[in-house]
């Protein structure tokens, strides 16, 4: 498994987790008070930081675990760098997921047209970003397992 | 000219015309009514330009597809071009979404947020189209 593939797995696990926690926090706040008083900015900055940080840490942890497991079996760990195939899979996943992010942008523009609260617009965009990231990771995992 | 190359060129032309029409309407409204740009009613023109542009593209696509009836219109090469173009567009569209979220966090007027989303996403699709057009002219493996 290459470093890129581990990062994709880390994304596939991190995005739904962080997304679920973020929306649980923000939506419970929104249920308790008017949405224009909900402070969503700080939680979202945290969530974005966690998305990036956890993918990096997850990738490193997975690499270390692989190395330890290989040592335990008395083999040398194979930690491959990415190659042309990784690059192609990366392109494919991001390209195909792009269409979903287009719908998110359109939904946000329509919300802005009808004068929705910034809270709903920003969270629609954030949700579509999380879903796009998950879709891209899913397409990449499928390509890793079933070939391009 | 093959089908996928033609529909990329025609789609790009339609999208540029639609966007220029939209921006012209906004500026014209601002100038003739003596309003600041951000207070112009942008919702109607945006819906019309995006809707009409999309409909025109759908019709053009259907006509061109009918002209190529019975032929294979996609192969491994057009697939690869498609993926590279969408990849180029996806990066810039991601920036548009992030920029819009930051603007919302700073409580910027809806006019600017919506138009940033529209125009930057449009620039993204234009960058994708440029990659595709270049690749059709033989530049895929440069």
PDB file of C-alpha atoms in Angstrom, chain B:
ATOM      1  CA  UNK B   1     -13.747  17.578 -35.313  1.00  0.00           C
ATOM      2  CA  UNK B   2     -14.798  14.865 -32.912  1.00  0.00           C
ATOM      3  CA  UNK B   3     -17.962  15.138 -30.829  1.00  0.00           C
ATOM      4  CA  UNK B   4     -16.416  15.687 -27.390  1.00  0.00           C
ATOM      5  CA  UNK B   5     -14.109  18.410 -28.688  1.00  0.00           C
ATOM      6  CA  UNK B   6     -16.994  20.194 -30.407  1.00  0.00           C
ATOM      7  CA  UNK B   7     -19.283  20.123 -27.425  1.00  0.00           C
ATOM      8  CA  UNK B   8     -16.487  21.444 -25.196  1.00  0.00           C
ATOM      9  CA  UNK B   9     -15.867  24.383 -27.548  1.00  0.00           C
ATOM     10  CA  UNK B  10     -19.562  25.174 -27.995  1.00  0.00           C
ATOM     11  CA  UNK B  11     -20.239  24.820 -24.248  1.00  0.00           C
ATOM     12  CA  UNK B  12     -17.351  27.161 -23.408  1.00  0.00           C
ATOM     13  CA  UNK B  13     -18.580  29.758 -25.904  1.00  0.00           C
ATOM     14  CA  UNK B  14     -22.114  29.614 -24.465  1.00  0.00           C
ATOM     15  CA  UNK B  15     -20.818  29.899 -20.898  1.00  0.00           C
ATOM     16  CA  UNK B  16     -18.673  32.956 -21.714  1.00  0.00           C
ATOM     17  CA  UNK B  17     -21.581  34.690 -23.490  1.00  0.00           C
ATOM     18  CA  UNK B  18     -23.978  33.915 -20.613  1.00  0.00           C
ATOM     19  CA  UNK B  19     -21.546  35.258 -18.000  1.00  0.00           C
ATOM     20  CA  UNK B  20     -20.787  38.430 -19.991  1.00  0.00           C
ATOM     21  CA  UNK B  21     -24.527  39.022 -20.460  1.00  0.00           C
ATOM     22  CA  UNK B  22     -25.101  38.645 -16.717  1.00  0.00           C
ATOM     23  CA  UNK B  23     -22.273  41.034 -15.790  1.00  0.00           C
ATOM     24  CA  UNK B  24     -23.426  43.562 -18.406  1.00  0.00           C
ATOM     25  CA  UNK B  25     -26.971  43.524 -16.993  1.00  0.00           C
ATOM     26  CA  UNK B  26     -25.608  44.090 -13.458  1.00  0.00           C
ATOM     27  CA  UNK B  27     -23.415  47.021 -14.498  1.00  0.00           C
ATOM     28  CA  UNK B  28     -26.136  48.510 -16.697  1.00  0.00           C
ATOM     29  CA  UNK B  29     -28.627  48.360 -13.834  1.00  0.00           C
ATOM     30  CA  UNK B  30     -26.146  49.949 -11.450  1.00  0.00           C
ATOM     31  CA  UNK B  31     -25.330  52.767 -13.880  1.00  0.00           C
ATOM     32  CA  UNK B  32     -28.867  53.529 -15.116  1.00  0.00           C
ATOM     33  CA  UNK B  33     -30.394  53.478 -11.623  1.00  0.00           C
ATOM     34  CA  UNK B  34     -27.430  55.210 -10.018  1.00  0.00           C
ATOM     35  CA  UNK B  35     -27.096  52.437  -7.405  1.00  0.00           C
ATOM     36  CA  UNK B  36     -23.965  50.973  -5.823  1.00  0.00           C
ATOM     37  CA  UNK B  37     -23.213  47.649  -7.535  1.00  0.00           C
ATOM     38  CA  UNK B  38     -23.995  45.597  -4.407  1.00  0.00           C
ATOM     39  CA  UNK B  39     -27.540  46.982  -4.206  1.00  0.00           C
ATOM     40  CA  UNK B  40     -28.550  45.918  -7.697  1.00  0.00           C
ATOM     41  CA  UNK B  41     -31.186  43.160  -7.888  1.00  0.00           C
ATOM     42  CA  UNK B  42     -28.861  40.385  -9.045  1.00  0.00           C
ATOM     43  CA  UNK B  43     -31.059  37.363  -8.351  1.00  0.00           C
ATOM     44  CA  UNK B  44     -33.263  37.538 -11.457  1.00  0.00           C
ATOM     45  CA  UNK B  45     -30.478  38.153 -14.002  1.00  0.00           C
ATOM     46  CA  UNK B  46     -28.361  35.383 -12.463  1.00  0.00           C
ATOM     47  CA  UNK B  47     -31.190  32.842 -12.609  1.00  0.00           C
ATOM     48  CA  UNK B  48     -32.030  33.804 -16.196  1.00  0.00           C
ATOM     49  CA  UNK B  49     -28.454  33.744 -17.451  1.00  0.00           C
ATOM     50  CA  UNK B  50     -27.568  30.460 -15.744  1.00  0.00           C
ATOM     51  CA  UNK B  51     -30.905  28.886 -16.721  1.00  0.00           C
ATOM     52  CA  UNK B  52     -30.917  30.057 -20.349  1.00  0.00           C
ATOM     53  CA  UNK B  53     -27.217  29.252 -20.764  1.00  0.00           C
ATOM     54  CA  UNK B  54     -27.818  25.740 -19.410  1.00  0.00           C
ATOM     55  CA  UNK B  55     -30.875  25.219 -21.630  1.00  0.00           C
ATOM     56  CA  UNK B  56     -29.013  26.470 -24.712  1.00  0.00           C
ATOM     57  CA  UNK B  57     -26.142  24.115 -23.956  1.00  0.00           C
ATOM     58  CA  UNK B  58     -28.548  21.184 -23.511  1.00  0.00           C
ATOM     59  CA  UNK B  59     -30.141  21.901 -26.916  1.00  0.00           C
ATOM     60  CA  UNK B  60     -26.739  22.328 -28.610  1.00  0.00           C
ATOM     61  CA  UNK B  61     -25.530  19.091 -27.000  1.00  0.00           C
ATOM     62  CA  UNK B  62     -28.624  17.194 -28.199  1.00  0.00           C
ATOM     63  CA  UNK B  63     -28.272  18.532 -31.771  1.00  0.00           C
ATOM     64  CA  UNK B  64     -24.555  17.690 -31.957  1.00  0.00           C
ATOM     65  CA  UNK B  65     -25.143  14.273 -30.427  1.00  0.00           C
ATOM     66  CA  UNK B  66     -27.801  13.576 -33.073  1.00  0.00           C
ATOM     67  CA  UNK B  67     -25.336  14.520 -35.813  1.00  0.00           C
ATOM     68  CA  UNK B  68     -22.941  11.919 -34.455  1.00  0.00           C
ATOM     69  CA  UNK B  69     -25.615   9.215 -34.207  1.00  0.00           C
ATOM     70  CA  UNK B  70     -24.277   5.713 -34.507  1.00  0.00           C
ATOM     71  CA  UNK B  71     -20.667   6.681 -33.792  1.00  0.00           C
ATOM     72  CA  UNK B  72     -18.618   6.016 -30.727  1.00  0.00           C
ATOM     73  CA  UNK B  73     -18.305   9.394 -29.037  1.00  0.00           C
ATOM     74  CA  UNK B  74     -15.981   8.544 -26.158  1.00  0.00           C
ATOM     75  CA  UNK B  75     -12.866   6.449 -25.871  1.00  0.00           C
ATOM     76  CA  UNK B  76      -9.942   6.127 -23.510  1.00  0.00           C
ATOM     77  CA  UNK B  77      -8.375   9.359 -24.742  1.00  0.00           C
ATOM     78  CA  UNK B  78     -11.494  11.524 -24.337  1.00  0.00           C
ATOM     79  CA  UNK B  79     -12.020   9.948 -20.890  1.00  0.00           C
ATOM     80  CA  UNK B  80      -8.515  10.980 -19.834  1.00  0.00           C
ATOM     81  CA  UNK B  81      -8.990  14.492 -21.182  1.00  0.00           C
ATOM     82  CA  UNK B  82     -12.274  14.714 -19.317  1.00  0.00           C
ATOM     83  CA  UNK B  83     -10.674  13.662 -16.024  1.00  0.00           C
ATOM     84  CA  UNK B  84      -7.787  16.126 -16.387  1.00  0.00           C
ATOM     85  CA  UNK B  85     -10.154  18.977 -17.212  1.00  0.00           C
ATOM     86  CA  UNK B  86     -12.431  18.256 -14.255  1.00  0.00           C
ATOM     87  CA  UNK B  87      -9.441  17.917 -11.940  1.00  0.00           C
ATOM     88  CA  UNK B  88      -8.245  21.395 -12.945  1.00  0.00           C
ATOM     89  CA  UNK B  89     -11.734  22.774 -12.389  1.00  0.00           C
ATOM     90  CA  UNK B  90     -12.207  21.021  -9.031  1.00  0.00           C
ATOM     91  CA  UNK B  91      -9.233  22.772  -7.417  1.00  0.00           C
ATOM     92  CA  UNK B  92     -10.494  26.259  -8.254  1.00  0.00           C
ATOM     93  CA  UNK B  93     -14.087  25.404  -7.310  1.00  0.00           C
ATOM     94  CA  UNK B  94     -12.787  24.240  -3.929  1.00  0.00           C
ATOM     95  CA  UNK B  95     -11.188  27.667  -3.497  1.00  0.00           C
ATOM     96  CA  UNK B  96     -14.507  29.321  -4.400  1.00  0.00           C
ATOM     97  CA  UNK B  97     -16.306  27.357  -1.662  1.00  0.00           C
ATOM     98  CA  UNK B  98     -13.634  28.183   0.913  1.00  0.00           C
ATOM     99  CA  UNK B  99     -13.670  31.879  -0.055  1.00  0.00           C
ATOM    100  CA  UNK B 100     -17.470  31.955   0.271  1.00  0.00           C
ATOM    101  CA  UNK B 101     -17.346  30.365   3.738  1.00  0.00           C
ATOM    102  CA  UNK B 102     -14.755  32.912   4.890  1.00  0.00           C
ATOM    103  CA  UNK B 103     -16.880  35.778   3.506  1.00  0.00           C
ATOM    104  CA  UNK B 104     -19.950  34.424   5.320  1.00  0.00           C
ATOM    105  CA  UNK B 105     -17.951  34.185   8.546  1.00  0.00           C
ATOM    106  CA  UNK B 106     -16.999  37.857   8.128  1.00  0.00           C
ATOM    107  CA  UNK B 107     -20.675  38.767   7.456  1.00  0.00           C
ATOM    108  CA  UNK B 108     -20.053  40.054   3.951  1.00  0.00           C
ATOM    109  CA  UNK B 109     -23.146  41.080   1.965  1.00  0.00           C
ATOM    110  CA  UNK B 110     -24.990  38.225   0.192  1.00  0.00           C
ATOM    111  CA  UNK B 111     -24.399  39.960  -3.154  1.00  0.00           C
ATOM    112  CA  UNK B 112     -20.636  39.539  -2.900  1.00  0.00           C
ATOM    113  CA  UNK B 113     -20.780  36.000  -1.519  1.00  0.00           C
ATOM    114  CA  UNK B 114     -23.111  34.742  -4.257  1.00  0.00           C
ATOM    115  CA  UNK B 115     -21.167  36.472  -7.021  1.00  0.00           C
ATOM    116  CA  UNK B 116     -17.816  35.241  -5.709  1.00  0.00           C
ATOM    117  CA  UNK B 117     -19.189  31.688  -5.700  1.00  0.00           C
ATOM    118  CA  UNK B 118     -20.590  32.049  -9.213  1.00  0.00           C
ATOM    119  CA  UNK B 119     -17.651  33.851 -10.814  1.00  0.00           C
ATOM    120  CA  UNK B 120     -14.836  31.823  -9.211  1.00  0.00           C
ATOM    121  CA  UNK B 121     -16.620  28.513  -9.960  1.00  0.00           C
ATOM    122  CA  UNK B 122     -17.105  29.762 -13.506  1.00  0.00           C
ATOM    123  CA  UNK B 123     -13.400  30.594 -13.750  1.00  0.00           C
ATOM    124  CA  UNK B 124     -12.738  27.031 -12.535  1.00  0.00           C
ATOM    125  CA  UNK B 125     -14.880  25.548 -15.284  1.00  0.00           C
ATOM    126  CA  UNK B 126     -13.129  27.832 -17.757  1.00  0.00           C
ATOM    127  CA  UNK B 127      -9.724  26.576 -16.574  1.00  0.00           C
ATOM    128  CA  UNK B 128     -11.004  23.011 -17.045  1.00  0.00           C
ATOM    129  CA  UNK B 129     -12.213  23.861 -20.540  1.00  0.00           C
ATOM    130  CA  UNK B 130      -8.812  25.386 -21.359  1.00  0.00           C
ATOM    131  CA  UNK B 131      -7.081  22.170 -20.254  1.00  0.00           C
ATOM    132  CA  UNK B 132      -9.491  20.113 -22.397  1.00  0.00           C
ATOM    133  CA  UNK B 133      -9.188  22.336 -25.478  1.00  0.00           C
ATOM    134  CA  UNK B 134      -5.399  22.274 -25.203  1.00  0.00           C
ATOM    135  CA  UNK B 135      -5.422  18.482 -24.806  1.00  0.00           C
ATOM    136  CA  UNK B 136      -7.658  18.024 -27.882  1.00  0.00           C
ATOM    137  CA  UNK B 137      -5.125  19.971 -29.885  1.00  0.00           C
ATOM    138  CA  UNK B 138      -2.596  17.264 -29.111  1.00  0.00           C
ATOM    139  CA  UNK B 139      -1.159  18.414 -25.816  1.00  0.00           C
ATOM    140  CA  UNK B 140      -2.248  15.574 -23.519  1.00  0.00           C
ATOM    141  CA  UNK B 141       1.195  14.160 -22.737  1.00  0.00           C
ATOM    142  CA  UNK B 142       3.298  17.264 -22.912  1.00  0.00           C
TER     143      UNK B 142
END
